PDB file of N, CA and C in Angstrom:
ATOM      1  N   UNK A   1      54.752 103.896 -99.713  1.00  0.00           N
ATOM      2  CA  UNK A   1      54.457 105.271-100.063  1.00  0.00           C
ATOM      3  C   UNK A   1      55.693 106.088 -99.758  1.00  0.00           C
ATOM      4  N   UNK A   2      55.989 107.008-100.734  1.00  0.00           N
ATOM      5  CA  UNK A   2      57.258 107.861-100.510  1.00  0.00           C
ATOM      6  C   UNK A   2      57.094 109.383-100.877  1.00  0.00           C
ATOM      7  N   UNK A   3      57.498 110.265 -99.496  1.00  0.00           N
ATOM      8  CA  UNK A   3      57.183 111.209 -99.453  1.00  0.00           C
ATOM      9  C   UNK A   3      58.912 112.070-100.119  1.00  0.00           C
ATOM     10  N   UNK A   4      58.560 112.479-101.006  1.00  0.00           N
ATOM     11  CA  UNK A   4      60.070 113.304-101.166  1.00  0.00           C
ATOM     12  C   UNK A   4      60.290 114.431-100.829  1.00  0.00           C
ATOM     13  N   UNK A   5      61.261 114.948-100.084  1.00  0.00           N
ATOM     14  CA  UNK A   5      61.716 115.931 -99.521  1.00  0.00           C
ATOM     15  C   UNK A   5      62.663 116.714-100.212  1.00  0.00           C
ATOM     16  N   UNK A   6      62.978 117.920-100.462  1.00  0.00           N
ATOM     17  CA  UNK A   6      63.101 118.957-101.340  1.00  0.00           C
ATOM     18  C   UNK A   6      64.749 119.217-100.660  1.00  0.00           C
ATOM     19  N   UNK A   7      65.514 119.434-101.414  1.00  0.00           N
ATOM     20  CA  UNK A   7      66.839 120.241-100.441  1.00  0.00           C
ATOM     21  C   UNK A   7      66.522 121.340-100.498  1.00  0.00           C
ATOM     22  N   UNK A   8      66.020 122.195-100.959  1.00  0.00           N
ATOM     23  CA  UNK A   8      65.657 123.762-101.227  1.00  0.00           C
ATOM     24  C   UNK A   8      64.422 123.933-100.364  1.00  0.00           C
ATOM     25  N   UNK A   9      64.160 124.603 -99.010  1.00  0.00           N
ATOM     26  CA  UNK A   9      63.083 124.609 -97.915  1.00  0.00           C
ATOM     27  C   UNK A   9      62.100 125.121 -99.181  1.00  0.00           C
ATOM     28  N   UNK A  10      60.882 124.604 -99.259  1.00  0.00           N
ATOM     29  CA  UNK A  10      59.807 125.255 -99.670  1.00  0.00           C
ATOM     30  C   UNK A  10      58.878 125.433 -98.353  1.00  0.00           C
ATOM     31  N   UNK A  11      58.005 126.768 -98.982  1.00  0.00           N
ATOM     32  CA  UNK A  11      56.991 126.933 -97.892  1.00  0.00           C
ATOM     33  C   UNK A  11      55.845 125.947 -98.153  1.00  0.00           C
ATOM     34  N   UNK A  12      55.742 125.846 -99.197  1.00  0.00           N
ATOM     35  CA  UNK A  12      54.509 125.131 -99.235  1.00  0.00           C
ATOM     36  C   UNK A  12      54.781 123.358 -98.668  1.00  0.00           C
ATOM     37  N   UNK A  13      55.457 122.841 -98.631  1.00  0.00           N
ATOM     38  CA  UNK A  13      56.090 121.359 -98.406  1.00  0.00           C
ATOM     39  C   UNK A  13      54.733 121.086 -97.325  1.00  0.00           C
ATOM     40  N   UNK A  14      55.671 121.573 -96.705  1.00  0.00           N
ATOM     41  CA  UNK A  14      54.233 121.042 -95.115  1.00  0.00           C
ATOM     42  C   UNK A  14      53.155 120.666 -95.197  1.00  0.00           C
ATOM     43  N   UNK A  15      52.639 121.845 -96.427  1.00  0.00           N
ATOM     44  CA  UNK A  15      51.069 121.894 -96.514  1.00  0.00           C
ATOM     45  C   UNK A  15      50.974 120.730 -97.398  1.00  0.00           C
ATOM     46  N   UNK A  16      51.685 119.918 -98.134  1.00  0.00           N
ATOM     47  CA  UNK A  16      51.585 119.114 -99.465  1.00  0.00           C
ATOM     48  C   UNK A  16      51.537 117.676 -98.357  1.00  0.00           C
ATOM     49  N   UNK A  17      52.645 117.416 -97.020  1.00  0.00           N
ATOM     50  CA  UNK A  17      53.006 116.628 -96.112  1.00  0.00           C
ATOM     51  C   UNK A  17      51.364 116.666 -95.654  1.00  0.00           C
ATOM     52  N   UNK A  18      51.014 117.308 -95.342  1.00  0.00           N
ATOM     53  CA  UNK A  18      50.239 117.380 -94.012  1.00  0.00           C
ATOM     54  C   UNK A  18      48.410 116.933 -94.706  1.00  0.00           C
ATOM     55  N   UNK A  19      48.712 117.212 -96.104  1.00  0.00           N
ATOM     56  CA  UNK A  19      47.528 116.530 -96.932  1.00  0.00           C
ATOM     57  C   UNK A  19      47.563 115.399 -97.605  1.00  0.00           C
ATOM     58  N   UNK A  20      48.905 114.824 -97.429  1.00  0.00           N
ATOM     59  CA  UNK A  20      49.380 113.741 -98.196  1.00  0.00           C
ATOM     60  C   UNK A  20      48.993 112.572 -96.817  1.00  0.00           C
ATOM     61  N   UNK A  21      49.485 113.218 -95.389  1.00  0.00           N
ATOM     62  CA  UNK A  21      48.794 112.378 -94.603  1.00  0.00           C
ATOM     63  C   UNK A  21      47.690 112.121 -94.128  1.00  0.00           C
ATOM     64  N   UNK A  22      46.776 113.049 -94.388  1.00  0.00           N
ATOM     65  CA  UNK A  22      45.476 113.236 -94.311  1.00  0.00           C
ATOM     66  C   UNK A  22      44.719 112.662 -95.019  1.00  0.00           C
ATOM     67  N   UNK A  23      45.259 112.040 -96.188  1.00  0.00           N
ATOM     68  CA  UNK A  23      44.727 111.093 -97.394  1.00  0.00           C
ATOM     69  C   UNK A  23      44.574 109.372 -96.462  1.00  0.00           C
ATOM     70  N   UNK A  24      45.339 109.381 -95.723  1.00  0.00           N
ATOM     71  CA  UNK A  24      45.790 107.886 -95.180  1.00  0.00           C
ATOM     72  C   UNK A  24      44.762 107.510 -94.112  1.00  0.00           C
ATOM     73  N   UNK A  25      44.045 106.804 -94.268  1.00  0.00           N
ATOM     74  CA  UNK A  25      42.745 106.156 -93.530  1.00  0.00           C
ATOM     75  C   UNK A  25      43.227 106.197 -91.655  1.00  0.00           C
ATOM     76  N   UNK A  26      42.500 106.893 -91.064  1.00  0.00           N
ATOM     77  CA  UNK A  26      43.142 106.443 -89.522  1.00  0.00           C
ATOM     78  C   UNK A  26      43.668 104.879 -89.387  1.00  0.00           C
ATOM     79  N   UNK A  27      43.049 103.950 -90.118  1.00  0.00           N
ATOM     80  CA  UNK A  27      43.270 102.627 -89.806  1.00  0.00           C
ATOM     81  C   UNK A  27      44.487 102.139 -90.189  1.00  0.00           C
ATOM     82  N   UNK A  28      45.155 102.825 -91.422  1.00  0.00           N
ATOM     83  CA  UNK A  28      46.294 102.160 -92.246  1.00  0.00           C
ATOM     84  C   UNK A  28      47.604 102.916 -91.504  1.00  0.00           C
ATOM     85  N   UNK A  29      47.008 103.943 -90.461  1.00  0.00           N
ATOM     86  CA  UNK A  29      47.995 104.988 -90.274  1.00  0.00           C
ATOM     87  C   UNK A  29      48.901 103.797 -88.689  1.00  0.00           C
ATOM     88  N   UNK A  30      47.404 103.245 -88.109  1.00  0.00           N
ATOM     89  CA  UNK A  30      47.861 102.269 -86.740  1.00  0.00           C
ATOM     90  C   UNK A  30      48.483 101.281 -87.272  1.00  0.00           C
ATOM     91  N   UNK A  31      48.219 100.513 -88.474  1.00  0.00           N
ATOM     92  CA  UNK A  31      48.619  99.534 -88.627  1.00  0.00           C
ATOM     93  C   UNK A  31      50.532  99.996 -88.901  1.00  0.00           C
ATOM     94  N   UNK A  32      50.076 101.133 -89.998  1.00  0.00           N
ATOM     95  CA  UNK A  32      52.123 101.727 -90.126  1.00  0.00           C
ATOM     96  C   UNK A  32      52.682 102.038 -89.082  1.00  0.00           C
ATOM     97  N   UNK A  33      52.017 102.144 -88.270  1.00  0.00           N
ATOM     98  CA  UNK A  33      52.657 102.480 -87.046  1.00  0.00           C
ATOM     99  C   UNK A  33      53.367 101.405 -86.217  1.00  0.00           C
ATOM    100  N   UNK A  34      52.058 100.367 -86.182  1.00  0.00           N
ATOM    101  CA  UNK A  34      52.428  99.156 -85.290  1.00  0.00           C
ATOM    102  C   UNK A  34      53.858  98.356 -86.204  1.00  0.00           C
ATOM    103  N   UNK A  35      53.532  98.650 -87.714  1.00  0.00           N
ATOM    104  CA  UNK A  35      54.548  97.883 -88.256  1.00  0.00           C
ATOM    105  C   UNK A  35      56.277  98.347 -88.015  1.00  0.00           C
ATOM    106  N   UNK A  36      56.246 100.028 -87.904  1.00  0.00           N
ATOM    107  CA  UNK A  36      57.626 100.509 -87.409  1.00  0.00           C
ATOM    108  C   UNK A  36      58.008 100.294 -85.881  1.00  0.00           C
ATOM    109  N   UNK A  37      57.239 100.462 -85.216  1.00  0.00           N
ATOM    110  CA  UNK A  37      57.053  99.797 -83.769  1.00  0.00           C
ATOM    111  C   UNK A  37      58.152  98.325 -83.869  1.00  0.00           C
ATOM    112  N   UNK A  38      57.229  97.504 -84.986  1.00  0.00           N
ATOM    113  CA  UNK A  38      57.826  96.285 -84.545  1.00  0.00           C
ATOM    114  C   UNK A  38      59.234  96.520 -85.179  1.00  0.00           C
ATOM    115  N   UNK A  39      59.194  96.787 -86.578  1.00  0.00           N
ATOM    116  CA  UNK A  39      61.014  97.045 -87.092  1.00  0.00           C
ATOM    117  C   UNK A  39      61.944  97.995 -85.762  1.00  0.00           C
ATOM    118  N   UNK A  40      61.468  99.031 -85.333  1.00  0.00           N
ATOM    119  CA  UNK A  40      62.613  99.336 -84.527  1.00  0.00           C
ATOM    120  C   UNK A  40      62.886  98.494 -83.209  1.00  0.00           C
ATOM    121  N   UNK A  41      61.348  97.782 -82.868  1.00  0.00           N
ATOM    122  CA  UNK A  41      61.493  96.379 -81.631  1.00  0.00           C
ATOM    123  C   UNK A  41      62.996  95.759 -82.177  1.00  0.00           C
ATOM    124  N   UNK A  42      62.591  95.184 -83.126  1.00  0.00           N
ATOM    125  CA  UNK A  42      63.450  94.414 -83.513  1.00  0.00           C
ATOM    126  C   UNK A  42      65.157  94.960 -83.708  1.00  0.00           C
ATOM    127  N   UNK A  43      65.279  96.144 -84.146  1.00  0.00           N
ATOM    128  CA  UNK A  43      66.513  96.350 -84.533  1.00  0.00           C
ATOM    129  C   UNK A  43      67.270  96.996 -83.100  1.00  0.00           C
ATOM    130  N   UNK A  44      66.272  96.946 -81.807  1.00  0.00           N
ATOM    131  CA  UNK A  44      66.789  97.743 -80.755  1.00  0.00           C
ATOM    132  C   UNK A  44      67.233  96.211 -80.235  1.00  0.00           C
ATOM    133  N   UNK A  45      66.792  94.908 -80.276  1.00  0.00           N
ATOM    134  CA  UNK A  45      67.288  94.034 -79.554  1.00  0.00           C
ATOM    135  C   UNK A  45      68.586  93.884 -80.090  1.00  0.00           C
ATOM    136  N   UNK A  46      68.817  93.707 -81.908  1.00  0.00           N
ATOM    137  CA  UNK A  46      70.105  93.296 -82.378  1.00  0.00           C
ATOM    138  C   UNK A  46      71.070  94.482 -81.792  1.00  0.00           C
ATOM    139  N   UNK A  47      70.929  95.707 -81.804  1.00  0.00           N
ATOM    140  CA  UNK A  47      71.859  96.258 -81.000  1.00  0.00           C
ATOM    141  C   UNK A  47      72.317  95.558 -79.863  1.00  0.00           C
ATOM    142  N   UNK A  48      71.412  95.170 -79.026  1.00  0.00           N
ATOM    143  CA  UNK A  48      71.770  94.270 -77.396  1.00  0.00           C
ATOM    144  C   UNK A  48      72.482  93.235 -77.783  1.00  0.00           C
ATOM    145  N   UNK A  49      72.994  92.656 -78.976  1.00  0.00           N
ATOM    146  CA  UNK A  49      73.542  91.695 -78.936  1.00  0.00           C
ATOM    147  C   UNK A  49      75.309  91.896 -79.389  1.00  0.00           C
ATOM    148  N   UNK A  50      76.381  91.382 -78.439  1.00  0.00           N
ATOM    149  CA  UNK A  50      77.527  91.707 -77.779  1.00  0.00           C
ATOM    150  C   UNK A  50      78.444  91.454 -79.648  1.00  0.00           C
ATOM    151  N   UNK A  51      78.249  90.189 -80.113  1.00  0.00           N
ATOM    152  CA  UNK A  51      78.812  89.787 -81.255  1.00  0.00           C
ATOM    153  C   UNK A  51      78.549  90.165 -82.510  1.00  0.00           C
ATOM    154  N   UNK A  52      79.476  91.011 -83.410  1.00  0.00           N
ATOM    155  CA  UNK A  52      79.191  91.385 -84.323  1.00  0.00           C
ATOM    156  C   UNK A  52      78.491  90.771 -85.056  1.00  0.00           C
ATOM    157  N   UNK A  53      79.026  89.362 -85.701  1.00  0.00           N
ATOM    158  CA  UNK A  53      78.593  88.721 -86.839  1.00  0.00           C
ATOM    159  C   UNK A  53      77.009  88.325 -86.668  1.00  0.00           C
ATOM    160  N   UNK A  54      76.535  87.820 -85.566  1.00  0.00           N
ATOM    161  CA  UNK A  54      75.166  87.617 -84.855  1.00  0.00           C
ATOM    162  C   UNK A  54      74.261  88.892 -84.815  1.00  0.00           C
ATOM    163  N   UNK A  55      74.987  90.291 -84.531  1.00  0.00           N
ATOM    164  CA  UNK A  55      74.217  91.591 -84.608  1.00  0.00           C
ATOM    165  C   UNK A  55      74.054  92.052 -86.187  1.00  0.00           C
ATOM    166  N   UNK A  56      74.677  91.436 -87.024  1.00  0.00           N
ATOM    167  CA  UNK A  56      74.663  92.097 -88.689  1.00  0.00           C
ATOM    168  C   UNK A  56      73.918  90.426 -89.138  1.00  0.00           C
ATOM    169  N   UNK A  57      73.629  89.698 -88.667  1.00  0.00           N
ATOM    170  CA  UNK A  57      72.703  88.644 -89.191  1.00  0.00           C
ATOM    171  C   UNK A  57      71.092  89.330 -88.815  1.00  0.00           C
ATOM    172  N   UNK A  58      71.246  89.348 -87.460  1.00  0.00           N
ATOM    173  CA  UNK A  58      70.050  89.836 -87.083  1.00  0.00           C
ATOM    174  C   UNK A  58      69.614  90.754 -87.806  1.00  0.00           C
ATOM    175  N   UNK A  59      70.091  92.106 -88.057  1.00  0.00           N
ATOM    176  CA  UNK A  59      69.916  92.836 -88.803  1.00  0.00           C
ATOM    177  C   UNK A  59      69.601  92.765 -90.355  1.00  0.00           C
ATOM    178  N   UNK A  60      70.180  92.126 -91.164  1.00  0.00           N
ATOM    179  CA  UNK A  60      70.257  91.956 -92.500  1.00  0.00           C
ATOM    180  C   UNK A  60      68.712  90.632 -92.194  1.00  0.00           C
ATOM    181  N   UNK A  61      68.173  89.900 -91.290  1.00  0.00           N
ATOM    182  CA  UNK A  61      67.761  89.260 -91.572  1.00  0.00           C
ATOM    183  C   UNK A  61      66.108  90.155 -91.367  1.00  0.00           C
ATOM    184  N   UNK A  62      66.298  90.590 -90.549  1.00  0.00           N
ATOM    185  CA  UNK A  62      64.790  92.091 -90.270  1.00  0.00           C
ATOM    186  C   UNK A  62      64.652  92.228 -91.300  1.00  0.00           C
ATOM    187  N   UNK A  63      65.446  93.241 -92.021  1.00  0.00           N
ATOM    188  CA  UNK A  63      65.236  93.971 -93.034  1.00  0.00           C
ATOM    189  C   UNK A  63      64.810  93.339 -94.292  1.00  0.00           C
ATOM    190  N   UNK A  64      65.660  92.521 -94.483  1.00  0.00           N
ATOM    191  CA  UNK A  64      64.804  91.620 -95.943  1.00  0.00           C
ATOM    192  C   UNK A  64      63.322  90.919 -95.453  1.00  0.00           C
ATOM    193  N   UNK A  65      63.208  90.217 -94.243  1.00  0.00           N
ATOM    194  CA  UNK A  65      61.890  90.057 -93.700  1.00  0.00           C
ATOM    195  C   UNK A  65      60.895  91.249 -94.103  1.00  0.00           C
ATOM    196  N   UNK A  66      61.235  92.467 -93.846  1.00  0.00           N
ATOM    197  CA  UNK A  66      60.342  93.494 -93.952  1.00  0.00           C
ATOM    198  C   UNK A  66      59.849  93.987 -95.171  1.00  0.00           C
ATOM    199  N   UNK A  67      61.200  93.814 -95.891  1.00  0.00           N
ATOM    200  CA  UNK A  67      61.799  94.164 -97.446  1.00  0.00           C
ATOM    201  C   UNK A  67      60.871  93.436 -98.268  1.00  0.00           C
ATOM    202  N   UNK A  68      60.933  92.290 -97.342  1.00  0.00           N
ATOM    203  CA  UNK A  68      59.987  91.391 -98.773  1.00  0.00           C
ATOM    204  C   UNK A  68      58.317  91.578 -98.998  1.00  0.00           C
ATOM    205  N   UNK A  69      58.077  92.124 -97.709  1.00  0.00           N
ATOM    206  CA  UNK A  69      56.553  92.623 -97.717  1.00  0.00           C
ATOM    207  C   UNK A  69      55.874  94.235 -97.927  1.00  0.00           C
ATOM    208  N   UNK A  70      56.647  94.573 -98.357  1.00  0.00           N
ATOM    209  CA  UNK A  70      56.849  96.269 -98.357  1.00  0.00           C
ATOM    210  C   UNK A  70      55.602  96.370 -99.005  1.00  0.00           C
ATOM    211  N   UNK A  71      54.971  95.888-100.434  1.00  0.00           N
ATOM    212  CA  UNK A  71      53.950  96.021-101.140  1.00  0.00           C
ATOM    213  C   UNK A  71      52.888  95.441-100.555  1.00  0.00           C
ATOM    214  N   UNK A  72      52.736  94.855 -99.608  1.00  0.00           N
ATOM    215  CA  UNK A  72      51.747  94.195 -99.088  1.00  0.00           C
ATOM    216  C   UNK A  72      50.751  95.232 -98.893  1.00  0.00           C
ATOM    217  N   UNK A  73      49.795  94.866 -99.666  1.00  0.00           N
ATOM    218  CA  UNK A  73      48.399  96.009 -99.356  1.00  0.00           C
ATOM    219  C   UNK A  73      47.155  95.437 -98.670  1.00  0.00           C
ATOM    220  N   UNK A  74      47.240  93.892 -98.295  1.00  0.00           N
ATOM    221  CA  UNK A  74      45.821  92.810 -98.247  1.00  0.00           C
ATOM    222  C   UNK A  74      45.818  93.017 -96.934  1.00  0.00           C
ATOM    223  N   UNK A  75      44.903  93.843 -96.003  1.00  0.00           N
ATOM    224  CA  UNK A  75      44.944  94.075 -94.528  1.00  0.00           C
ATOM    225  C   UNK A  75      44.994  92.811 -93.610  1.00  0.00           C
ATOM    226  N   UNK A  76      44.388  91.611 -94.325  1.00  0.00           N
ATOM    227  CA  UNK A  76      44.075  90.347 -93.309  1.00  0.00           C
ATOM    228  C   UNK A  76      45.785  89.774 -93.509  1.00  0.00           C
ATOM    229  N   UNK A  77      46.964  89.893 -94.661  1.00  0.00           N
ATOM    230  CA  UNK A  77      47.437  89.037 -94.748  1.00  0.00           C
ATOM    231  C   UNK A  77      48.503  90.021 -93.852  1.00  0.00           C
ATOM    232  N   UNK A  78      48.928  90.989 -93.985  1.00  0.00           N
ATOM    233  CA  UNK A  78      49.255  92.166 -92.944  1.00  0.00           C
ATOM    234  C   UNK A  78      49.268  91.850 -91.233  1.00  0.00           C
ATOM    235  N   UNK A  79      48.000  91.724 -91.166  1.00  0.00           N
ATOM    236  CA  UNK A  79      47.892  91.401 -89.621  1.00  0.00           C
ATOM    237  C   UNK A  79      48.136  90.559 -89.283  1.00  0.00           C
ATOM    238  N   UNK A  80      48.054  89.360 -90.172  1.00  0.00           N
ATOM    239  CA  UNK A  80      48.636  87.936 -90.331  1.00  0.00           C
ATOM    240  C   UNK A  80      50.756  87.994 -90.105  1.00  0.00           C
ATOM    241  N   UNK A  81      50.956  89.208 -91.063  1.00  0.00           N
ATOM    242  CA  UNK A  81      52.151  89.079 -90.718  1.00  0.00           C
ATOM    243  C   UNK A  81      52.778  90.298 -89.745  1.00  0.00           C
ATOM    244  N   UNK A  82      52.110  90.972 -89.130  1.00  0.00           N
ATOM    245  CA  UNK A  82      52.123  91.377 -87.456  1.00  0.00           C
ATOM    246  C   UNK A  82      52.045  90.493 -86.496  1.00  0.00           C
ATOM    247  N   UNK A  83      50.989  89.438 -86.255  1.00  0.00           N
ATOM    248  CA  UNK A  83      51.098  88.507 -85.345  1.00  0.00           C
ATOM    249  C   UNK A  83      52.223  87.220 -85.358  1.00  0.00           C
ATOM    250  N   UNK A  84      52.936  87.514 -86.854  1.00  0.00           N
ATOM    251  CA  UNK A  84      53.992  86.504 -86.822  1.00  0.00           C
ATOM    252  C   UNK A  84      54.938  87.136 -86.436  1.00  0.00           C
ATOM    253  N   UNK A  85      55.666  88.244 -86.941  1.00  0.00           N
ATOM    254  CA  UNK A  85      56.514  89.345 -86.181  1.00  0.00           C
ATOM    255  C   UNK A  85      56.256  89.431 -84.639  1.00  0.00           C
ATOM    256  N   UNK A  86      55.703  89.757 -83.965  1.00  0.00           N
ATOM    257  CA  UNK A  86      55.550  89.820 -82.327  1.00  0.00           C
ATOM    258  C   UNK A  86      55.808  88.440 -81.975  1.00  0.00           C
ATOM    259  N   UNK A  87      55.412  87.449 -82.613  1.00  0.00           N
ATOM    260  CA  UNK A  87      55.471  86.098 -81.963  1.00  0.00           C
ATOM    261  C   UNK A  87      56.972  85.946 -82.328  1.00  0.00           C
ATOM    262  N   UNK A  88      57.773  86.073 -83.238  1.00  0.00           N
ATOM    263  CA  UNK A  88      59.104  86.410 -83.165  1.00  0.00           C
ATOM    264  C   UNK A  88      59.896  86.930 -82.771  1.00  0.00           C
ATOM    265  N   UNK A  89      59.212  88.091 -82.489  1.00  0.00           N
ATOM    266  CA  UNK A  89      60.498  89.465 -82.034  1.00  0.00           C
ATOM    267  C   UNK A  89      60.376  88.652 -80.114  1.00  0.00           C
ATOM    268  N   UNK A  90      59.142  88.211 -79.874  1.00  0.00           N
ATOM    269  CA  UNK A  90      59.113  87.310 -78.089  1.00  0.00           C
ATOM    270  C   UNK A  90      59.843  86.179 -78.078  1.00  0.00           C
ATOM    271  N   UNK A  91      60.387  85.437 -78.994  1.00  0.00           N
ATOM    272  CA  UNK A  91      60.738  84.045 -79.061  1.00  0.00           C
ATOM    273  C   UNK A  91      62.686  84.876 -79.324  1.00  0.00           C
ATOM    274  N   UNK A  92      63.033  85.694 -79.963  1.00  0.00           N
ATOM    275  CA  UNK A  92      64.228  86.840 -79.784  1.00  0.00           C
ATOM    276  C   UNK A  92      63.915  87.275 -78.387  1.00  0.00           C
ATOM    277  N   UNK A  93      63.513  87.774 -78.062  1.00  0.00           N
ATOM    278  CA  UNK A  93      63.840  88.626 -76.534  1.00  0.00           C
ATOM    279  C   UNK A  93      63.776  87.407 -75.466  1.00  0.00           C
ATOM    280  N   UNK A  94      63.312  86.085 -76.255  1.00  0.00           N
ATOM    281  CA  UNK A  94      63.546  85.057 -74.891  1.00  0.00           C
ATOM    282  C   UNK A  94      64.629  84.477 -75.176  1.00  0.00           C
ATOM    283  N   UNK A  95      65.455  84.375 -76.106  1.00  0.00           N
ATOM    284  CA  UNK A  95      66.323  83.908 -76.473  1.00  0.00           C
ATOM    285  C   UNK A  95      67.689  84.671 -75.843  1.00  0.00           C
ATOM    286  N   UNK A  96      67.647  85.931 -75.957  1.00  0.00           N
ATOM    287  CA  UNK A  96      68.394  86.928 -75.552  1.00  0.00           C
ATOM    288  C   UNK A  96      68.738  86.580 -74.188  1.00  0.00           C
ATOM    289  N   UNK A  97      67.478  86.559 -73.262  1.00  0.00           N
ATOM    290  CA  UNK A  97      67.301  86.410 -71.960  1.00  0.00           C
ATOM    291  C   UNK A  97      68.368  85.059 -71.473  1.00  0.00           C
ATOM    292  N   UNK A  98      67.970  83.868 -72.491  1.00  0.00           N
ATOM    293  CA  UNK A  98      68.542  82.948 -71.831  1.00  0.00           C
ATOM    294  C   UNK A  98      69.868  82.843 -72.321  1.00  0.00           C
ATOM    295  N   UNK A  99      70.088  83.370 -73.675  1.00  0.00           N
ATOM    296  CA  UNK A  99      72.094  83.801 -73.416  1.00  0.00           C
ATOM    297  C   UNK A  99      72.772  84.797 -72.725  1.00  0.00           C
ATOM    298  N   UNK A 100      71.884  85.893 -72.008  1.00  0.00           N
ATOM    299  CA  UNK A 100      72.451  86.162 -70.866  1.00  0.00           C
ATOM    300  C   UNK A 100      71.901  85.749 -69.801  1.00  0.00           C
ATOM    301  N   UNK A 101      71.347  84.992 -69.200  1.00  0.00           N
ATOM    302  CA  UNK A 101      71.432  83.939 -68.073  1.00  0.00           C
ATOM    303  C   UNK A 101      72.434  82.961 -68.138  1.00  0.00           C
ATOM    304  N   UNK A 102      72.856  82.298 -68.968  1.00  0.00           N
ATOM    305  CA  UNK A 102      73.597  80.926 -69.810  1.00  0.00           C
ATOM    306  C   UNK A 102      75.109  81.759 -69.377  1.00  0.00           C
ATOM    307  N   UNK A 103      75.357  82.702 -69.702  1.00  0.00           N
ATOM    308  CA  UNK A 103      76.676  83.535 -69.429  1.00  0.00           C
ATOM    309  C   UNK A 103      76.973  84.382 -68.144  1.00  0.00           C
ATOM    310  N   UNK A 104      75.886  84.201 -67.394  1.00  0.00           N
ATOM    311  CA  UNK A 104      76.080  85.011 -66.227  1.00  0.00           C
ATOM    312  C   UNK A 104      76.981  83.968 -65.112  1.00  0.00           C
TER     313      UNK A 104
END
């Protein structure tokens, strides 16, 4: 869903924003939520990582991960691919852990 934003301030914008989100089921609103949650999880670890080429893999590899499900509307296959994301982004932050243990 894409909200477009005006370069010219309108007054009315807000009110168009603020009913455009009001359209969005409380339920679809947690799930978008949990899903940016996990994209910025993810893109805050590749920052932590010291080597460029490894921090722009990580990165380029999120994003098309995410990229490729953007249309996903099927809530079960969704949550399906939330619980694969967390089980990833933990198997990354343990990984992290043990190349800086491995280097300490």
């Amino acid at each position: 869903v894409c909200v477009c934003v005006r370069v010219v301030p309108c007054v009315r914008a807000p009110l168009r924003l603020y009913a455009f989100l009001a359209q969005e089921p409380p339920a679809q609103f947690m799930v978008r939520r949990q899903v940016l949650t996990l994209y910025r999880d993810f893109l805050k670890i590749a920052r932590a990582v010291d080597d460029e080429y490894y921090k722009d893999y990580i990165r380029d590899q999120v994003r098309t991960g995410f990229r490729n499900h953007i249309a996903e509307t099927d809530q079960k296959e969704i949550a399906t691919l939330l619980a694969r994301g967390q089980v990833q982004l933990q198997e990354l932050r343990d990984t992290m852990t043990l190349a800086g243990a491995a280097t300490s």
